[in-house]
mmCIF file of C-alpha atoms and ligand atoms in Angstrom:
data_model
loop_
_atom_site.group_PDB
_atom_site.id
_atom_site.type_symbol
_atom_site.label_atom_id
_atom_site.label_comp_id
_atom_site.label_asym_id
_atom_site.label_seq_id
_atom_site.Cartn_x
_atom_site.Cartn_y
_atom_site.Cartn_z
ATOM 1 C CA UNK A 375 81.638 108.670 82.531
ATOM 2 C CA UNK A 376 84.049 111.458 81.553
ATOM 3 C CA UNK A 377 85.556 109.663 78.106
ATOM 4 C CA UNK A 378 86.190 111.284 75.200
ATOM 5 C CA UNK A 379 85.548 110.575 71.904
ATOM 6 C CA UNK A 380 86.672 111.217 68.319
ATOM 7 C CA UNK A 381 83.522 111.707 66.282
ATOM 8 C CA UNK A 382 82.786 112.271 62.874
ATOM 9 C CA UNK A 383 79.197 113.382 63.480
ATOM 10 C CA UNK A 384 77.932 110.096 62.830
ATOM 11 C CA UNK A 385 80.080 107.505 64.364
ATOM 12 C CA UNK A 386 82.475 106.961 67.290
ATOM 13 C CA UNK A 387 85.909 106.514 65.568
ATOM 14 C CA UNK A 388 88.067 106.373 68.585
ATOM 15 C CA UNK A 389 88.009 106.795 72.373
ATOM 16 C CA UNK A 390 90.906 108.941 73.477
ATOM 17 C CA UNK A 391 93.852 107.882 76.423
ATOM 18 C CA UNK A 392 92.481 108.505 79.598
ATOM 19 C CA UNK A 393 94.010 111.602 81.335
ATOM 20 C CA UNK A 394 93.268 109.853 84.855
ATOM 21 C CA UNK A 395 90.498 107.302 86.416
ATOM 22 C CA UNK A 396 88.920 106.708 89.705
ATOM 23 C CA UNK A 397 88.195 102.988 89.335
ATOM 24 C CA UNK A 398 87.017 100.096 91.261
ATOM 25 C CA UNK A 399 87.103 96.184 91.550
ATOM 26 C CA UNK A 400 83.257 95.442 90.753
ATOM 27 C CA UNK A 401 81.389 92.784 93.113
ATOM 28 C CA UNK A 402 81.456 89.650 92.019
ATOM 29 C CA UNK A 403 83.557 86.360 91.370
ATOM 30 C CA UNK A 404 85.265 87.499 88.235
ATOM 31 C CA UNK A 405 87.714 89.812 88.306
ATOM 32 C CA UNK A 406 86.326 93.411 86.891
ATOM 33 C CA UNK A 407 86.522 96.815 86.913
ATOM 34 C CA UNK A 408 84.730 99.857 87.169
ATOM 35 C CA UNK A 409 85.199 103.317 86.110
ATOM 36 C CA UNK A 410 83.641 105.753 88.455
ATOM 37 C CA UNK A 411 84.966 108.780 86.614
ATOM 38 C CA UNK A 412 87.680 109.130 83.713
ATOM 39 C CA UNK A 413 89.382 112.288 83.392
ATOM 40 C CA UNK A 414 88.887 114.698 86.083
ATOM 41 C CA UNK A 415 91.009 116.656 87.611
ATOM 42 C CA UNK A 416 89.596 116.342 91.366
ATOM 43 C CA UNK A 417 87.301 114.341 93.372
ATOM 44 C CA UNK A 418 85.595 115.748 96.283
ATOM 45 C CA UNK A 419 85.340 113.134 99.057
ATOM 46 C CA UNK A 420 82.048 113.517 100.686
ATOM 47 C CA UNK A 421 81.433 112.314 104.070
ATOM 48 C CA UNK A 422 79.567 113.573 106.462
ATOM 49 C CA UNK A 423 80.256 114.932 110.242
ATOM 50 C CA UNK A 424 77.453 112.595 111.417
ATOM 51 C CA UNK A 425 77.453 108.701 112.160
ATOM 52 C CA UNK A 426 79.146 108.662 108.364
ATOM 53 C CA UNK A 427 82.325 110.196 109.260
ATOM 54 C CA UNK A 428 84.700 107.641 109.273
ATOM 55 C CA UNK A 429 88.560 108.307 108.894
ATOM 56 C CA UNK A 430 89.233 104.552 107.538
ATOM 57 C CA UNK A 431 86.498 104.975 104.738
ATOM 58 C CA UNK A 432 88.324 107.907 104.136
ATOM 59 C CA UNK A 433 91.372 106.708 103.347
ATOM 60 C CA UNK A 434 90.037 104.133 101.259
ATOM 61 C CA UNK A 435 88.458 106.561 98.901
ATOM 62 C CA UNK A 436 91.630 108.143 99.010
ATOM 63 C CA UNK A 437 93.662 105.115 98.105
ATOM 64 C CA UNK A 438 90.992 104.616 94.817
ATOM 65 C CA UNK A 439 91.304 108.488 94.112
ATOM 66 C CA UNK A 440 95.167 109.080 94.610
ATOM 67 C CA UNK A 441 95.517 106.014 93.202
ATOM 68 C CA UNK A 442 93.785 107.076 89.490
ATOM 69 C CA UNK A 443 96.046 110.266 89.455
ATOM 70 C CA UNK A 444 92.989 112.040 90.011
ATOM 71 C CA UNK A 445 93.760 115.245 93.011
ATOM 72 C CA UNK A 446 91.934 114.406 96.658
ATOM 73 C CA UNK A 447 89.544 117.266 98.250
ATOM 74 C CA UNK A 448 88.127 116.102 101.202
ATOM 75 C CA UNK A 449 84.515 117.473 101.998
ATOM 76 C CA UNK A 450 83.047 117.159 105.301
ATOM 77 C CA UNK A 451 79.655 118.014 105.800
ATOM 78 C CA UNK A 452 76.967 118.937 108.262
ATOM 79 C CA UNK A 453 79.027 121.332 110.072
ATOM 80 C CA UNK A 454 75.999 122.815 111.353
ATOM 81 C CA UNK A 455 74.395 120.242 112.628
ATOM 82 C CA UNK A 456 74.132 119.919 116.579
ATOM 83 C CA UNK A 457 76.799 117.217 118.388
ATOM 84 C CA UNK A 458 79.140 117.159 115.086
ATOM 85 C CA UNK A 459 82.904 118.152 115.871
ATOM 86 C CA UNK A 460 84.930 119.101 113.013
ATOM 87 C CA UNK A 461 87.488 120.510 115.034
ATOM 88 C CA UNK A 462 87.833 116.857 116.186
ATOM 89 C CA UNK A 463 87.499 115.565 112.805
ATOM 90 C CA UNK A 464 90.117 117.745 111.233
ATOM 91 C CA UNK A 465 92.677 116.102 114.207
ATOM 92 C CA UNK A 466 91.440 112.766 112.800
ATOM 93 C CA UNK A 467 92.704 113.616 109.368
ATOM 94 C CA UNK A 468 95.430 115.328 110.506
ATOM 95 C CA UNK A 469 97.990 112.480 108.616
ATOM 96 C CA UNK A 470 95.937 113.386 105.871
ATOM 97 C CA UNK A 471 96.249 116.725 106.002
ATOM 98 C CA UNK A 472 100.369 116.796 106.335
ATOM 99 C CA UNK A 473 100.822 114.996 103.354
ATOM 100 C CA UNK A 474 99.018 118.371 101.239
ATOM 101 C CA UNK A 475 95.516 116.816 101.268
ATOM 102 C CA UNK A 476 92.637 119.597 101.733
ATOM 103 C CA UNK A 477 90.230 119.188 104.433
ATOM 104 C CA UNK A 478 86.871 121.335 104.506
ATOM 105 C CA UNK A 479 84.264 121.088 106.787
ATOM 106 C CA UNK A 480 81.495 122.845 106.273
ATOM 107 C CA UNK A 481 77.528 123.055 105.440
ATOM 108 C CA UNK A 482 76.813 121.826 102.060
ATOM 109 C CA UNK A 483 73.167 123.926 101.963
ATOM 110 C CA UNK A 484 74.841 126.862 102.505
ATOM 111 C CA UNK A 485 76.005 128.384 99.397
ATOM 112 C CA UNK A 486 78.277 130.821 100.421
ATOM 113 C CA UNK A 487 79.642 128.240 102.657
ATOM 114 C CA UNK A 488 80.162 125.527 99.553
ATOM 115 C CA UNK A 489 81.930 128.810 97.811
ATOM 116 C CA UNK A 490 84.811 127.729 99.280
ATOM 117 C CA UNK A 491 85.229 124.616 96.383
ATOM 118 C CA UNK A 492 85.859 127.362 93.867
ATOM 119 C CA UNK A 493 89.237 126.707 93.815
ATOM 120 C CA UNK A 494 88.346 123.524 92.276
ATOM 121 C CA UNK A 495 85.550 124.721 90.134
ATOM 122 C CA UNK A 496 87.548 127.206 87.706
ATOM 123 C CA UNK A 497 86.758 127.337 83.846
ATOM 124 C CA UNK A 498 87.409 124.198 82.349
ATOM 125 C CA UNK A 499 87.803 121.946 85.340
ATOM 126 C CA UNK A 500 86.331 118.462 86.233
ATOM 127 C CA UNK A 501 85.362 117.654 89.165
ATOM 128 C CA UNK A 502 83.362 114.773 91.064
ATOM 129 C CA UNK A 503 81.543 113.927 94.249
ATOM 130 C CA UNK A 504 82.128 110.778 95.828
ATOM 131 C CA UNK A 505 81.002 109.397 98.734
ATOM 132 C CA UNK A 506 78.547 107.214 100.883
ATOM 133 C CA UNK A 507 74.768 107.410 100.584
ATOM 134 C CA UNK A 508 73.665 110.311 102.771
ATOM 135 C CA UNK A 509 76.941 112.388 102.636
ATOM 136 C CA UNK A 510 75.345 115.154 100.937
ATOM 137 C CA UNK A 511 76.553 114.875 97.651
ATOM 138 C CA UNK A 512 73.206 116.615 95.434
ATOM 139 C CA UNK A 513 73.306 118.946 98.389
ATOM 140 C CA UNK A 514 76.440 120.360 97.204
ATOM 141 C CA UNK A 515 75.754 120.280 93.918
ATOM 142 C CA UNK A 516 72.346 122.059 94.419
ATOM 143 C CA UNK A 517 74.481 124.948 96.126
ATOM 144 C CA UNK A 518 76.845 124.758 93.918
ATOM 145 C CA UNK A 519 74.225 125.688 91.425
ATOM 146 C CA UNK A 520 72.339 127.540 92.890
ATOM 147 C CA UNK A 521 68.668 125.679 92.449
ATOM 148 C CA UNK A 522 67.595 122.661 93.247
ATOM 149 C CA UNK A 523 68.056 120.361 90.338
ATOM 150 C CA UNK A 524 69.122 117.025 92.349
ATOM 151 C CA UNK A 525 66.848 115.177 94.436
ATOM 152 C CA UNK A 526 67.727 114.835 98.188
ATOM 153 C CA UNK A 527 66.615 112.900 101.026
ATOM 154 C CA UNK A 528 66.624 113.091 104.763
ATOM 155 C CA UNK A 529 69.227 110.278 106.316
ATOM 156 C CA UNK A 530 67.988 107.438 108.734
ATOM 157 C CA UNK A 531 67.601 108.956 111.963
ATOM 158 C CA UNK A 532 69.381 105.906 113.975
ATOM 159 C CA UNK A 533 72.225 105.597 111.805
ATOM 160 C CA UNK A 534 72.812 108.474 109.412
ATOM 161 C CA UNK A 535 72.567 106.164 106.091
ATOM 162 C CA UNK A 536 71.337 107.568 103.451
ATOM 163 C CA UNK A 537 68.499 106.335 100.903
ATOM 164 C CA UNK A 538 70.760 105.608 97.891
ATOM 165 C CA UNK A 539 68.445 108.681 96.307
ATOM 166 C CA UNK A 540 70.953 109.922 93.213
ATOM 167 C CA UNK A 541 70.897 106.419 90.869
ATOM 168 C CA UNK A 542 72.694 107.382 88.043
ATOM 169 C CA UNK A 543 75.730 110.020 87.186
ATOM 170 C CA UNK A 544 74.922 113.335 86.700
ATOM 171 C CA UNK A 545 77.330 115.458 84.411
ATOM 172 C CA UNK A 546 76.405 119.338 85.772
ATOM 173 C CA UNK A 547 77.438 122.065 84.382
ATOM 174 C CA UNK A 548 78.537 124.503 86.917
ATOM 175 C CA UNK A 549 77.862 128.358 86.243
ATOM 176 C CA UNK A 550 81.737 128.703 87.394
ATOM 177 C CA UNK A 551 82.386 127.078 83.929
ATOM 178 C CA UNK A 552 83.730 124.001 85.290
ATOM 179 C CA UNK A 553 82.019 120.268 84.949
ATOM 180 C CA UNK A 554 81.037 118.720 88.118
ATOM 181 C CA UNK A 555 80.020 114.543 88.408
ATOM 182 C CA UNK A 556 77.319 113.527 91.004
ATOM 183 C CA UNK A 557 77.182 110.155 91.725
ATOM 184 C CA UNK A 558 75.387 107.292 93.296
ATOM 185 C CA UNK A 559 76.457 106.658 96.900
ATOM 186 C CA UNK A 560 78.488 103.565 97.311
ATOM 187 C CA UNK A 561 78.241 100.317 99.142
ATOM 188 C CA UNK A 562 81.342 98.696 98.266
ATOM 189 C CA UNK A 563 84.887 100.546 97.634
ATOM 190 C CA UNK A 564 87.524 97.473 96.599
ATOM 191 C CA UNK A 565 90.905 98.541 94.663
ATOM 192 C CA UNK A 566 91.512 97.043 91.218
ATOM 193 C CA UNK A 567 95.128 96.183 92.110
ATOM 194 C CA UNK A 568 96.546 98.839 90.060
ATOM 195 C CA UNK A 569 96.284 101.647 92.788
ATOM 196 C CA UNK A 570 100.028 103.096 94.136
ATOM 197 C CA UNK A 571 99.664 103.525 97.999
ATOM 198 C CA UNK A 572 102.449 105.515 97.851
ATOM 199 C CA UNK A 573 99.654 107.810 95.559
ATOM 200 C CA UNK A 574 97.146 106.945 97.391
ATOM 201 C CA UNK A 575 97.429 108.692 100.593
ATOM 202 C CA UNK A 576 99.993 106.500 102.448
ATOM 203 C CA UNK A 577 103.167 108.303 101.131
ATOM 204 C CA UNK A 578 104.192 109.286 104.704
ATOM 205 C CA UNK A 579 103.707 105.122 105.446
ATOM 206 C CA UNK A 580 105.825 103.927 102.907
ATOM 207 C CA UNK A 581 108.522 106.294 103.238
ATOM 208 C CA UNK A 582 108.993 104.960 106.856
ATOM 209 C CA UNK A 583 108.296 101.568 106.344
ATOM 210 C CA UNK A 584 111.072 101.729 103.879
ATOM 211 C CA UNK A 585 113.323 102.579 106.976
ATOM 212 C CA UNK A 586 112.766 98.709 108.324
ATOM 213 C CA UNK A 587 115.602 96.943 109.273
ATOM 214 C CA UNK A 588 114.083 94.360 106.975
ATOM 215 C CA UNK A 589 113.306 94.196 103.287
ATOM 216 C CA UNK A 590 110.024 92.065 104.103
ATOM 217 C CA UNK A 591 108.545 93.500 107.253
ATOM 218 C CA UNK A 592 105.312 93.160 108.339
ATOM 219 C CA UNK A 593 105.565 95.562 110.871
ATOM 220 C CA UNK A 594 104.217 93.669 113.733
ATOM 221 C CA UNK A 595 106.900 92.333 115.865
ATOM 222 C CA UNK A 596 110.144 92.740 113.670
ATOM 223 C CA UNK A 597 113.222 94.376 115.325
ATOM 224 C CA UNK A 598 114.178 97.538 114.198
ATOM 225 C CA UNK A 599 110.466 97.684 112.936
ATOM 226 C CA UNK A 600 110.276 102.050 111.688
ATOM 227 C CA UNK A 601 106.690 101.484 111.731
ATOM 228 C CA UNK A 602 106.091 100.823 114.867
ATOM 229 C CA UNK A 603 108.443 103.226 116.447
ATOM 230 C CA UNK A 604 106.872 105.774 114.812
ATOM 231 C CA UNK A 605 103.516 103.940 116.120
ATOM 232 C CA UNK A 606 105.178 104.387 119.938
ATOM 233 C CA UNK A 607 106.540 107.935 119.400
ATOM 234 C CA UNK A 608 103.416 109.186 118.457
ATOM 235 C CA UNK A 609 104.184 109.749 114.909
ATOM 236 C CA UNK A 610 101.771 107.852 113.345
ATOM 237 C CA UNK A 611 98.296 106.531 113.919
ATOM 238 C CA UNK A 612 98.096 102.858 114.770
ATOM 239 C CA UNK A 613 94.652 102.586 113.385
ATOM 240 C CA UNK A 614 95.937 104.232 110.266
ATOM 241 C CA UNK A 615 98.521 101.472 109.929
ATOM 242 C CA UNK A 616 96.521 98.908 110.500
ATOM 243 C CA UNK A 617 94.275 100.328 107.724
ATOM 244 C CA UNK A 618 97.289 100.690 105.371
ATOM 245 C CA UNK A 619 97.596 97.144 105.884
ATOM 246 C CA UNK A 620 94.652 95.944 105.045
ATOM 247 C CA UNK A 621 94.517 97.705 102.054
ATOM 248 C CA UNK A 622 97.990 96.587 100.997
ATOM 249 C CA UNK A 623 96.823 93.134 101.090
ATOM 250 C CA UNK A 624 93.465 94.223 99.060
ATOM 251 C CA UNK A 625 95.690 95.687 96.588
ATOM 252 C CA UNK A 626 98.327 93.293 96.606
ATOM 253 C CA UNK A 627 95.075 90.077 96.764
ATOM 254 C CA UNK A 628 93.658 92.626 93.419
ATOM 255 C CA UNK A 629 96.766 92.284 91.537
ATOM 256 C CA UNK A 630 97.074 88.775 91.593
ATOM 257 C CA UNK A 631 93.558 88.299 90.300
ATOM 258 C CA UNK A 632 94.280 90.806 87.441
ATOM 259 C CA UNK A 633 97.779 88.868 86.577
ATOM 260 C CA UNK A 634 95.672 85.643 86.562
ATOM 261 C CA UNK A 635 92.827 87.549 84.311
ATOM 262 C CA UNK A 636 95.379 89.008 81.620
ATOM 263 C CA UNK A 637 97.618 85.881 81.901
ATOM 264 C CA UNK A 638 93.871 83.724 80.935
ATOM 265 C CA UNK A 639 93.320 86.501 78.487
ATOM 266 C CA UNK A 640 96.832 86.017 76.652
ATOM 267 C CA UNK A 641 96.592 82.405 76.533
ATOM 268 C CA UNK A 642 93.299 82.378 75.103
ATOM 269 C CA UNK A 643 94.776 84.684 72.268
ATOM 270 C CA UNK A 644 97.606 82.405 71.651
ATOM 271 C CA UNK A 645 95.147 79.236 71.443
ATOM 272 C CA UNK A 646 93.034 80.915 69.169
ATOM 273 C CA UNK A 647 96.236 81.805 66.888
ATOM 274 C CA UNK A 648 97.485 78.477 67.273
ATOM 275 C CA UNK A 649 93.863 77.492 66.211
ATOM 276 C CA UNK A 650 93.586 79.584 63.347
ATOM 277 C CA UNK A 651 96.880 78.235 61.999
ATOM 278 C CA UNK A 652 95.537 74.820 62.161
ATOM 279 C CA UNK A 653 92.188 75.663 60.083
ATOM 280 C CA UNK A 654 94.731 77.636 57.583
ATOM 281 C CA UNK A 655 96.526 74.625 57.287
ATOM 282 C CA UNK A 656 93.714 71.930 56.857
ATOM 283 C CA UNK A 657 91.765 74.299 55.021
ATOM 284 C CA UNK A 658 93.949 76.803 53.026
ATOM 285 C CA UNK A 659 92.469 79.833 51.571
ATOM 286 C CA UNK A 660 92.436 80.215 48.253
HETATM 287 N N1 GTP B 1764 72.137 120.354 107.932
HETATM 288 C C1 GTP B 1764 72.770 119.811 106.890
HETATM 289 N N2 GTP B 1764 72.168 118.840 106.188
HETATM 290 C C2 GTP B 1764 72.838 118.300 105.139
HETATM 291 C C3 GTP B 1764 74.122 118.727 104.772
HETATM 292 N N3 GTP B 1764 74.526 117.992 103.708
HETATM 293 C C4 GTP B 1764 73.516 117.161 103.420
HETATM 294 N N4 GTP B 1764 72.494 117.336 104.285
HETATM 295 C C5 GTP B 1764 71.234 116.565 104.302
HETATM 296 O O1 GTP B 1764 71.553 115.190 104.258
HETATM 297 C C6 GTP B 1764 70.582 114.475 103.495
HETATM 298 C C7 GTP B 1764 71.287 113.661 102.416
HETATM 299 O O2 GTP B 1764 71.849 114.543 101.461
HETATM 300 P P1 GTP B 1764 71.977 114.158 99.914
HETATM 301 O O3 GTP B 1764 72.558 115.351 99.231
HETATM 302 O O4 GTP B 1764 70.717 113.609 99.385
HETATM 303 O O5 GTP B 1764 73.075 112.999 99.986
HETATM 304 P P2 GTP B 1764 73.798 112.238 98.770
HETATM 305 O O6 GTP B 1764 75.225 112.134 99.147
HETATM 306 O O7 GTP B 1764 73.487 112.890 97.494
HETATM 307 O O8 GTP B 1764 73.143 110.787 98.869
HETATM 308 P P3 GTP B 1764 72.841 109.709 97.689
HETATM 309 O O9 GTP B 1764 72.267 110.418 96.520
HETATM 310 O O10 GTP B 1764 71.891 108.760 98.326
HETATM 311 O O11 GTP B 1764 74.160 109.067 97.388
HETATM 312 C C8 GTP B 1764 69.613 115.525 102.981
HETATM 313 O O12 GTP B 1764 68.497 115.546 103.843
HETATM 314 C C9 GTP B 1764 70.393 116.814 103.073
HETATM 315 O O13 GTP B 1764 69.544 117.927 103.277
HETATM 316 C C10 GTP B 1764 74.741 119.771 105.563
HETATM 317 O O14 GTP B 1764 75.892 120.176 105.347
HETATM 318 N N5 GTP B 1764 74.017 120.264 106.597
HETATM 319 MG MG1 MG B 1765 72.642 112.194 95.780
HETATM 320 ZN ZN1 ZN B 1766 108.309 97.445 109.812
#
């Protein structure tokens, strides 16, 4: 959702370049993507203060998000619900936050509250909510509208999930005059491959992991390992790092599997050249 189009008024002649993409790695054996949202200018992360708030989830959304040159808001929600701690959860985030990304906690039913997006929301924007199930995504965009257009649904008591209630994209127009995207919540967040970490909300990582004595560290138990003195000192968050890694080796696992897939793809196309040249031959056109 979010392409556009050269139209004639009765045909698609072209789809235009992509401005920017949140994408995915869809489930499943083959290697695929999936466009969550094509040219917009930010994504609100949605998560929630409750059982859902989870810095590594986080920073995985961020990864897929930085990573599609699309601009990071994070959105926490429930503020006013008893036992959540946003003061805490801001300190979570804090890496987050020193690299420039915004962090908002607040109560998504409360419009004057969810006023604060409007920097987002000017004339002409883009915008879209992502998030897990639950997070309050419709919730914003029902203040954010001012009436209740999305359907919304209490969370499981034990566990905060949601109910997977929104099923399809919703393209809103916002009285602000910008275009806001509601989406599904999702299960499964895997990078294509293609996603920068350095974009992607490890930028403070990378530039100290390039300080490593060597070219090839793993930052585990190398000498003159940056990453780990900065784990020691206090600079960084070891559960950060050991989330960067992971998703390094997602990424880095993704872009094998797309090499493979275009490498297939190309030698298909040669085949079929080389097969075509055959037929021309036995059979030559006239
Ligand atoms: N008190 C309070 N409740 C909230 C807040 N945000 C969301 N909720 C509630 O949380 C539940 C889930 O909100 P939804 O807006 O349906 O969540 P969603 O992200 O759209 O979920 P899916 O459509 O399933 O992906 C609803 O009962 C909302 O009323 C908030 O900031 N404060
Ligand atoms: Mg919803
Ligand atoms: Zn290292």
């Amino acid at each position: 959702m979010g392409d556009w189009v050269l139209h004639d008024g009765k045909r698609i002649l072209a789809m235009l370049p992509r401005r920017s993409a949140i994408k995915r790695a869809a489930a499943g054996e083959h290697y695929q993507q999936q466009v969550i949202a094509a040219n917009v200018d930010t994504a609100f992360v949605v998560c929630g203060l409750d059982a859902d708030f989870n810095p590594r989830r986080i920073e995985r959304y961020l990864l897929l998000v930085g990573g599609g040159g699309v601009q990071p808001v994070v959105v926490l929600t429930k503020a006013d619900r008893d036992g959540t701690d946003a003061d805490a959860a801001q300190a979570a985030l804090a890496d987050l936050r020193a690299q420039g990304v915004p962090v908002l906690a607040l109560n998504a039913k409360d419009p004057q509250a969810v006023a604060a997006l409007a920097a987002w929301l000017g004339p002409g924007r883009t915008a879209v909510l992502v998030g897990s199930s639950g997070a309050g995504k419709s919730t914003l965009t029902n203040s954010l509208l001012g009436e209740q257009r999305m359907k919304t649904a209490e969370v499981r008591e034990h566990d905060s999930r949601g109910r997977h209630t929104t099923t399809h994209r919703a393209l809103i127009a916002l009285p602000s005059g910008a275009c806001l995207v509601d989406t599904p919540g999702m299960r499964e967040l895997k990078p294509t491959g293609e996603e920068e970490l350095a974009d992607g909300g490890f930028g403070d990582l990378e530039a100290i992991a390039a300080q490593c004595r060597f070219n090839d560290c793993a930052h585990q138990n190398e000498p003159g390992c940056a990453v780990r003195a900065a784990i020691e000192a206090g600079e960084l968050d070891g559960a950060r790092v050991a989330n960067y890694l992971k998703l390094r080796d997602e990424v880095a696992g993704a872009a094998d599997r797309l090499a493979n897939r275009l490498a297939q793809k190309s030698d298909a196309r040669v085949q079929n050249k080389a097969l075509r040249k055959r037929l021309d031959e036995k059979y030559p056109r006239r």
